[in-house]
mmCIF file of C-alpha atoms in Angstrom:
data_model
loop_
_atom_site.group_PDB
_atom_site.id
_atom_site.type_symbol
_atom_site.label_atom_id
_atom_site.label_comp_id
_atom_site.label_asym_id
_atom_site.label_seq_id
_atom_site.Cartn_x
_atom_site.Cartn_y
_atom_site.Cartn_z
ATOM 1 C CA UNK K 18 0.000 0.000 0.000
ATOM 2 C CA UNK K 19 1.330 3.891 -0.669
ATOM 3 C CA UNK K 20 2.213 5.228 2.518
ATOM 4 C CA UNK K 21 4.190 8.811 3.568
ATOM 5 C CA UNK K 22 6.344 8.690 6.274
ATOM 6 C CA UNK K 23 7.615 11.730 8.150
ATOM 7 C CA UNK K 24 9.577 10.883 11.112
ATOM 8 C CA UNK K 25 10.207 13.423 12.747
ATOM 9 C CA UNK K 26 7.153 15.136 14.307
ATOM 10 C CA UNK K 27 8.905 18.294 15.980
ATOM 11 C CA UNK K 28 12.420 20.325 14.983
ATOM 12 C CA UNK K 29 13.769 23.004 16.358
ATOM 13 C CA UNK K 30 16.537 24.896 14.610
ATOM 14 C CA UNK K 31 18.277 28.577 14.981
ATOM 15 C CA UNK K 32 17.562 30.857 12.722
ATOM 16 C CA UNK K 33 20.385 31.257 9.758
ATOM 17 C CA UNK K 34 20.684 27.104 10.681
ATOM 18 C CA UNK K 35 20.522 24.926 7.657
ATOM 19 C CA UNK K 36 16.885 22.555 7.687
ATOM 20 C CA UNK K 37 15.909 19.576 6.390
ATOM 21 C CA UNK K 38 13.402 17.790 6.778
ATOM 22 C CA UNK K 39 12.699 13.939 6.269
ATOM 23 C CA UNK K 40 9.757 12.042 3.799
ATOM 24 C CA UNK K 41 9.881 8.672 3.227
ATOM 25 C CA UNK K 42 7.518 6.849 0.424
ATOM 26 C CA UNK K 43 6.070 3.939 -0.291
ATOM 27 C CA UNK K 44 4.541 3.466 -3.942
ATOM 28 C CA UNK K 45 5.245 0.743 -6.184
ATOM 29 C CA UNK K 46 5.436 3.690 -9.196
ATOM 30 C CA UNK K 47 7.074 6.182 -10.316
ATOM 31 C CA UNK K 48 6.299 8.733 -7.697
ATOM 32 C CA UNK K 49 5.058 12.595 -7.973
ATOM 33 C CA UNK K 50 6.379 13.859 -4.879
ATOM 34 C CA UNK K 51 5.029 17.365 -3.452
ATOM 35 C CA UNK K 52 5.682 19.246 -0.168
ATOM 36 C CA UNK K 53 3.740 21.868 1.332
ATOM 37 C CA UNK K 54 3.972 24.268 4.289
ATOM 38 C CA UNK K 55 0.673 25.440 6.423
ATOM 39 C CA UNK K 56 1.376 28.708 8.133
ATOM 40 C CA UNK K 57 -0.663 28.558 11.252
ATOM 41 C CA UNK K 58 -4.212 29.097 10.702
ATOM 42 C CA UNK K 59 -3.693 29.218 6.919
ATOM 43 C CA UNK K 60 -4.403 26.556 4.468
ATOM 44 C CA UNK K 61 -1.402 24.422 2.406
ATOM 45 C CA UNK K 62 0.872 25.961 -0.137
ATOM 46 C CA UNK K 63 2.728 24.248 -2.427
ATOM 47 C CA UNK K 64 6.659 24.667 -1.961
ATOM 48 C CA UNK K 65 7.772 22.475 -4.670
ATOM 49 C CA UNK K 66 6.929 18.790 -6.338
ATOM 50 C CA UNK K 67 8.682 16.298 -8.629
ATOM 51 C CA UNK K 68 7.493 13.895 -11.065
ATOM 52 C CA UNK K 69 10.635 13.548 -13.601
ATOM 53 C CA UNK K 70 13.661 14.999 -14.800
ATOM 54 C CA UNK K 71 16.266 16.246 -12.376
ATOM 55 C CA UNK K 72 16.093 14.817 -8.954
ATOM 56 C CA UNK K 73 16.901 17.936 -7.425
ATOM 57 C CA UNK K 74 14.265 20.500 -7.430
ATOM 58 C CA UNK K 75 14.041 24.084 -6.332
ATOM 59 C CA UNK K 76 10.635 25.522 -4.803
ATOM 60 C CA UNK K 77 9.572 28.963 -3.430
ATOM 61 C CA UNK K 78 10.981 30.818 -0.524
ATOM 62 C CA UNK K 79 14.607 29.308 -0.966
ATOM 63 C CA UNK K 80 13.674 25.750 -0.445
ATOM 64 C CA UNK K 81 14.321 22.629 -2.702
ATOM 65 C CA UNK K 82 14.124 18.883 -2.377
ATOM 66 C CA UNK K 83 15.958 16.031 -3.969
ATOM 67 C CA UNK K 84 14.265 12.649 -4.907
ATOM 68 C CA UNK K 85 16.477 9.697 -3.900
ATOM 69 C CA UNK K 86 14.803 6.487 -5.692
ATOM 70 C CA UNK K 87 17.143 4.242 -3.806
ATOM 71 C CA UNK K 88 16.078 5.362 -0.437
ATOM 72 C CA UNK K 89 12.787 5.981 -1.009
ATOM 73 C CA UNK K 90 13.162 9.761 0.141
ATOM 74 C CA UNK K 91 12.231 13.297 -0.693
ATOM 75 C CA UNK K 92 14.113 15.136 1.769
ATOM 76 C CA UNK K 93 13.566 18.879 1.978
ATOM 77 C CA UNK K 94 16.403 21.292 2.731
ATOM 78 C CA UNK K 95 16.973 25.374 3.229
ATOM 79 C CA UNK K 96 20.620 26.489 3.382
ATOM 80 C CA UNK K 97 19.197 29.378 6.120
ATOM 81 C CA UNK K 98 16.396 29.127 8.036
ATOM 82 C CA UNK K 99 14.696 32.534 8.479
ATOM 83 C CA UNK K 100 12.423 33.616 11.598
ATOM 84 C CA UNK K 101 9.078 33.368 9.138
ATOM 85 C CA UNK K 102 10.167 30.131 8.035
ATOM 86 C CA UNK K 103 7.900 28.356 11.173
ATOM 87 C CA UNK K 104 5.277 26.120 9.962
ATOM 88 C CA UNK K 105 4.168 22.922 9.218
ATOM 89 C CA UNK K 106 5.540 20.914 6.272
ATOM 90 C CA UNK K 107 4.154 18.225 4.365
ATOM 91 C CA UNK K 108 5.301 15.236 2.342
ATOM 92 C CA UNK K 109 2.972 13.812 0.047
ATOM 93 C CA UNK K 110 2.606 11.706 -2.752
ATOM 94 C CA UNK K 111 0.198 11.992 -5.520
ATOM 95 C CA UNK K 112 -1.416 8.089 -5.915
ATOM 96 C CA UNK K 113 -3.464 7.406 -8.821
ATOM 97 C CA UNK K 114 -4.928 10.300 -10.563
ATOM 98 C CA UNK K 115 -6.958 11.473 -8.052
ATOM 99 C CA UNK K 116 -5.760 10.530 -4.682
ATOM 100 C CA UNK K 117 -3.345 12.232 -2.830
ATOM 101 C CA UNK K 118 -1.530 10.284 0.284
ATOM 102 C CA UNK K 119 -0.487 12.981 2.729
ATOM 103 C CA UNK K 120 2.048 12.185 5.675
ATOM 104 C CA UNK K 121 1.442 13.073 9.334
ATOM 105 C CA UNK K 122 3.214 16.663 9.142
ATOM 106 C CA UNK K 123 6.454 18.014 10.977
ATOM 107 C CA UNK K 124 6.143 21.393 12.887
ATOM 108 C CA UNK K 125 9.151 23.587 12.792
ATOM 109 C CA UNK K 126 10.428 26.021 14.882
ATOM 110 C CA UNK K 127 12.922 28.572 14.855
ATOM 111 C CA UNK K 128 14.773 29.831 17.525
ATOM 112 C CA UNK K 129 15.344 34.126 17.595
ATOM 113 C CA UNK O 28 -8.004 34.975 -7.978
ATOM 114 C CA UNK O 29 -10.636 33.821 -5.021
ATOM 115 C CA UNK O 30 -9.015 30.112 -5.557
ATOM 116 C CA UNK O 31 -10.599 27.764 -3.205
ATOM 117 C CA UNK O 32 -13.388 29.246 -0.744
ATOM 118 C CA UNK O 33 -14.711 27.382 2.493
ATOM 119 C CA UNK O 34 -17.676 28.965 4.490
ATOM 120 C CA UNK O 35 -17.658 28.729 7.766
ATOM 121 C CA UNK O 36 -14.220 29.588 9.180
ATOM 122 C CA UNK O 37 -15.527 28.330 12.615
ATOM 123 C CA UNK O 38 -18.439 26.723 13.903
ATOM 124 C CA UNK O 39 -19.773 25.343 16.840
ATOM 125 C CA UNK O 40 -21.963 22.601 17.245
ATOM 126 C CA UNK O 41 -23.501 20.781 19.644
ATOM 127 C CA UNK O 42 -23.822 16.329 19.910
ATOM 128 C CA UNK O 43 -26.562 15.467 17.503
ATOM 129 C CA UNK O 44 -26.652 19.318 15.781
ATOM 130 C CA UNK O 45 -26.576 19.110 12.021
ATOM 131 C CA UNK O 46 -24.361 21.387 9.378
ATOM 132 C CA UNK O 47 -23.506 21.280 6.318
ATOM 133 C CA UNK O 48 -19.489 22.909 5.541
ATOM 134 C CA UNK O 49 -19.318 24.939 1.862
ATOM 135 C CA UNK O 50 -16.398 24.797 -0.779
ATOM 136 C CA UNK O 51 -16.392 26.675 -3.861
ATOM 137 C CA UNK O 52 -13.829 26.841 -6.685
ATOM 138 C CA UNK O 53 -13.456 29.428 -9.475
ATOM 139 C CA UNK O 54 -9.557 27.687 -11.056
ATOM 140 C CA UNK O 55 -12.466 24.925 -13.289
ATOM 141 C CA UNK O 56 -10.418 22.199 -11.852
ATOM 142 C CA UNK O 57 -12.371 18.438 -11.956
ATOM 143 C CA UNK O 58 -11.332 17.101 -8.650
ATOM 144 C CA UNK O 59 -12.284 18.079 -5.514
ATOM 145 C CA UNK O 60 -11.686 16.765 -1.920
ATOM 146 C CA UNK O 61 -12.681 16.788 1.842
ATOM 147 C CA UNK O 62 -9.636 16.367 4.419
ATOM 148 C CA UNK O 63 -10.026 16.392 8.074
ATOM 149 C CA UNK O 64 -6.531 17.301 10.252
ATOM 150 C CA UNK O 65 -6.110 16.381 13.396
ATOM 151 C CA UNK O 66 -3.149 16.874 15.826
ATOM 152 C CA UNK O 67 -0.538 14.068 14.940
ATOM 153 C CA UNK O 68 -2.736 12.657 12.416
ATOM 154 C CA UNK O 69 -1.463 14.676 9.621
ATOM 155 C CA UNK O 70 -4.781 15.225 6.633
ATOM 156 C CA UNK O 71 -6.888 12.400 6.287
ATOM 157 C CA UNK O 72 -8.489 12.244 3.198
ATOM 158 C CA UNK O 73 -12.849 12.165 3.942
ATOM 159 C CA UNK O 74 -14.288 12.027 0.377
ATOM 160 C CA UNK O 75 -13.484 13.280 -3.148
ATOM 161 C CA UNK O 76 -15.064 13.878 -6.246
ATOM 162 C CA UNK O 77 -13.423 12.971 -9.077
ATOM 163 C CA UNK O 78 -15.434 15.061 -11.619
ATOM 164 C CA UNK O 79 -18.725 16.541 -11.694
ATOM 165 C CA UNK O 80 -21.934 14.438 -10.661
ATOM 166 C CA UNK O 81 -19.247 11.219 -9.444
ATOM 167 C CA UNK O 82 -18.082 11.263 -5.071
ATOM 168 C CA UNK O 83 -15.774 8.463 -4.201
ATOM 169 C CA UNK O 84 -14.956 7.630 -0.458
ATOM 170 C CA UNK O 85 -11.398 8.243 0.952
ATOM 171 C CA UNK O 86 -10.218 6.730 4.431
ATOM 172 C CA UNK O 87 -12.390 8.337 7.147
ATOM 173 C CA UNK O 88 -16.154 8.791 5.508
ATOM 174 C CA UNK O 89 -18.087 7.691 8.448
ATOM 175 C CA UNK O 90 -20.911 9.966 9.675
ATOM 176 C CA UNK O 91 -20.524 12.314 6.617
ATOM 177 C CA UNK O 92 -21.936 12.556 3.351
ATOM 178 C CA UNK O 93 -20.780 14.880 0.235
ATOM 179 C CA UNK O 94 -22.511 16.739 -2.932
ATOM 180 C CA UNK O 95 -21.269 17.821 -6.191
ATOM 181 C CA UNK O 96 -23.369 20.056 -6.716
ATOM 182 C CA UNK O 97 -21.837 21.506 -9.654
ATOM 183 C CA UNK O 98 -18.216 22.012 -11.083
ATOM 184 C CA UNK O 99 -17.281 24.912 -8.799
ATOM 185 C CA UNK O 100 -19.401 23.618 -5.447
ATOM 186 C CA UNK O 101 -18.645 20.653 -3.436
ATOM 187 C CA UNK O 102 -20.158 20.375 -0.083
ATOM 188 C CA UNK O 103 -19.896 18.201 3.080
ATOM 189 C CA UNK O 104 -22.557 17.481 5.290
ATOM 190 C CA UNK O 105 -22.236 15.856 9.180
ATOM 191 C CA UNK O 106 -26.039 14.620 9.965
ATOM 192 C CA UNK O 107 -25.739 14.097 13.477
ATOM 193 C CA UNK O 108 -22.685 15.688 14.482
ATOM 194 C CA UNK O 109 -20.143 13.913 17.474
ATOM 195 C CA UNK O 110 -17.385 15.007 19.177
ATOM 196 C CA UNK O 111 -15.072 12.775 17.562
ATOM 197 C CA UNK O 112 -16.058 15.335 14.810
ATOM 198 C CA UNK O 113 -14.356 18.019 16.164
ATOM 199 C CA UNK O 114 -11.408 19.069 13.670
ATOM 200 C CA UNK O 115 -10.105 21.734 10.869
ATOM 201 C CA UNK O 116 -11.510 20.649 7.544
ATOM 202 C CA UNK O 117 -9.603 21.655 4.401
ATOM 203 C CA UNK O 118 -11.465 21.673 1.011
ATOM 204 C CA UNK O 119 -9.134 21.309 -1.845
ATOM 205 C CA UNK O 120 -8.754 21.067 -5.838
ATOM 206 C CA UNK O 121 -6.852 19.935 -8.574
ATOM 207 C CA UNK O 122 -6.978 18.893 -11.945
ATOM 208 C CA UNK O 123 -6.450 15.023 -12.939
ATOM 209 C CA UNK O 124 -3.406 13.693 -12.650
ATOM 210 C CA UNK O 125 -0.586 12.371 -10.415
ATOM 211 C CA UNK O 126 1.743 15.280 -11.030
ATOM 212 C CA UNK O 127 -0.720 17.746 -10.621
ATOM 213 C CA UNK O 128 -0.795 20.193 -7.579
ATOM 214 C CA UNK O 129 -4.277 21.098 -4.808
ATOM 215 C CA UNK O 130 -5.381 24.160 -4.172
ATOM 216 C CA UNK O 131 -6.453 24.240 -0.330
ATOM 217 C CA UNK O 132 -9.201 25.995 1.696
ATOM 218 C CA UNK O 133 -8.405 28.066 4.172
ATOM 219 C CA UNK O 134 -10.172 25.467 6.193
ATOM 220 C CA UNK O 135 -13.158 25.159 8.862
ATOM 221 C CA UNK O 136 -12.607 25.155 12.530
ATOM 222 C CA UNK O 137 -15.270 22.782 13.877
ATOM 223 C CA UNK O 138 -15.943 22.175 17.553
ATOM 224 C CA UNK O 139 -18.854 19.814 18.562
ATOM 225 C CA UNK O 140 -19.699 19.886 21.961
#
C-alpha cells in the first residue's frame, strides 16, 4: 500500500541554521512527490513537487528537495532558516490520478 | 483569484446538531476533496469527487456525506454531528493527474460539543 512517512514530528533549529526535513515513500510507481507548508491558521501551499527529470528541485521561498529512488526519500532542505520560516511541512505523494496520500506533518520552529 | 473558498471559518456545534461545511472553486479544476486534520494525524483524506456528478470515499467517511453540486461547489454534510467530529476541515482542488498540484481551503474550525 502507498504510505508517507515523516519521522520526525517536531524540529527546532536557529535561525540562519541549515533545515531539512525527512519524507519517506512507499509506492510501487514512479512517484510525484510534493511538499507543502501550512502557516498557522492558513491553508497548504505548495513549496515544490517532482514527477521527472532532475532529482533535485528548487521551490519557493529558498527551499528545494531532492528525490532519492534508492532510499525511497524526498528530503527537503533550506541552506538558512529565516524567523518566518515556522510552519508545518508536508510530504505527500500523488497516488493514482486522483488521490493524494499525505504524511502526518512536521512542525518547525525557529529559535530568535 | 478567489481560488478555493470554504464557508464557515468556525463553527460550533452541539452532539446530535446538524451542518452542512461549503467549498467553492473558481480555477475549473475536476477534482475536488474533503480532508479532516487532526493533531498528529497529519490530513486524512474524507471524500473526493473525481469530476462533476461522481463522489468516491477516501479513508475516514463515516458519519458524513458529500454533494457535487456543480463544477465549482462541493459540499460536506455531518447529519448528526459527534465530538469525535471536532477538527479543521480543508477543502481542496486539482486537476487530474498524479503530477498535478491542490489548491487548499483556508479550512473550517469545527468544535462539537
Amino acid at each position: 500500500a502507498q504510505s508517507v512517512t515523516q519521522p520526525d514530528i517536531h524540529i527546532t533549529v536557529s535561525e540562519g541554521a541549515s533545515l531539512e526535513l525527512r519524507c519517506n515513500y512507499s509506492y510501487g510507481a514512479t512517484p510525484y512527490l510534493f511538499w507543502y507548508v501550512q502557516s498557522p491558521g492558513q491553508g497548504l501551499q505548495l513549496l515544490l513537487k517532482y514527477f521527472s527529470g532532475d532529482t533535485l528541485v528548487q521551490g519557493i521561498k529558498g527551499f528545494e528537495a531532492e528525490f532519492k529512488r534508492s532510499q525511497s526519500s524526498f528530503n527537503l532542505r533550506k541552506p538558512s532558516v529565516h524567523w518566518s520560516d515556522a510552519a508545518e511541512y508536508f510530504c505527500a505523494v500523488g497516488s493514482g490520478t486522483y488521490k493524494y496520500i499525505f504524511g502526518t506533518g512536521t512542525r518547525l520552529k525557529v529559535l530568535a | 483569484n478567489a481560488g478555493v473558498t470554504q464557508t464557515p471559518k468556525f463553527q460550533v456545534l452541539k452532539t446530535g446538531q446538524s451542518m452542512t461545511l461549503q467549498c467553492a472553486q473558481d480555477m475549473n479544476h475536476n477534482s475536488m476533496y474533503w480532508y479532516r486534520q487532526d493533531p498528529g494525524m497529519g490530513l486524512r483524506l474524507i471524500y473526493y469527487s473525481a469530476s462533476e456528478g461522481t463522489t468516491d470515499k477516501g479513508e475516514v467517511p463515516n458519519g458524513y456525506n458529500v454533494s457535487r453540486l456543480n463544477k465549482r461547489e462541493f459540499s460536506l454534510r455531518l447529519e448528526s454531528a459527534a465530538p469525535s467530529q471536532t477538527s479543521v476541515y480543508f477543502c481542496a482542488s486539482r486537476d487530474p493527474g498524479g503530477n498535478t498540484e491542490a489548491f487548499f481551503g483556508q479550512g473550517t474550525r469545527l468544535t462539537v460539543v
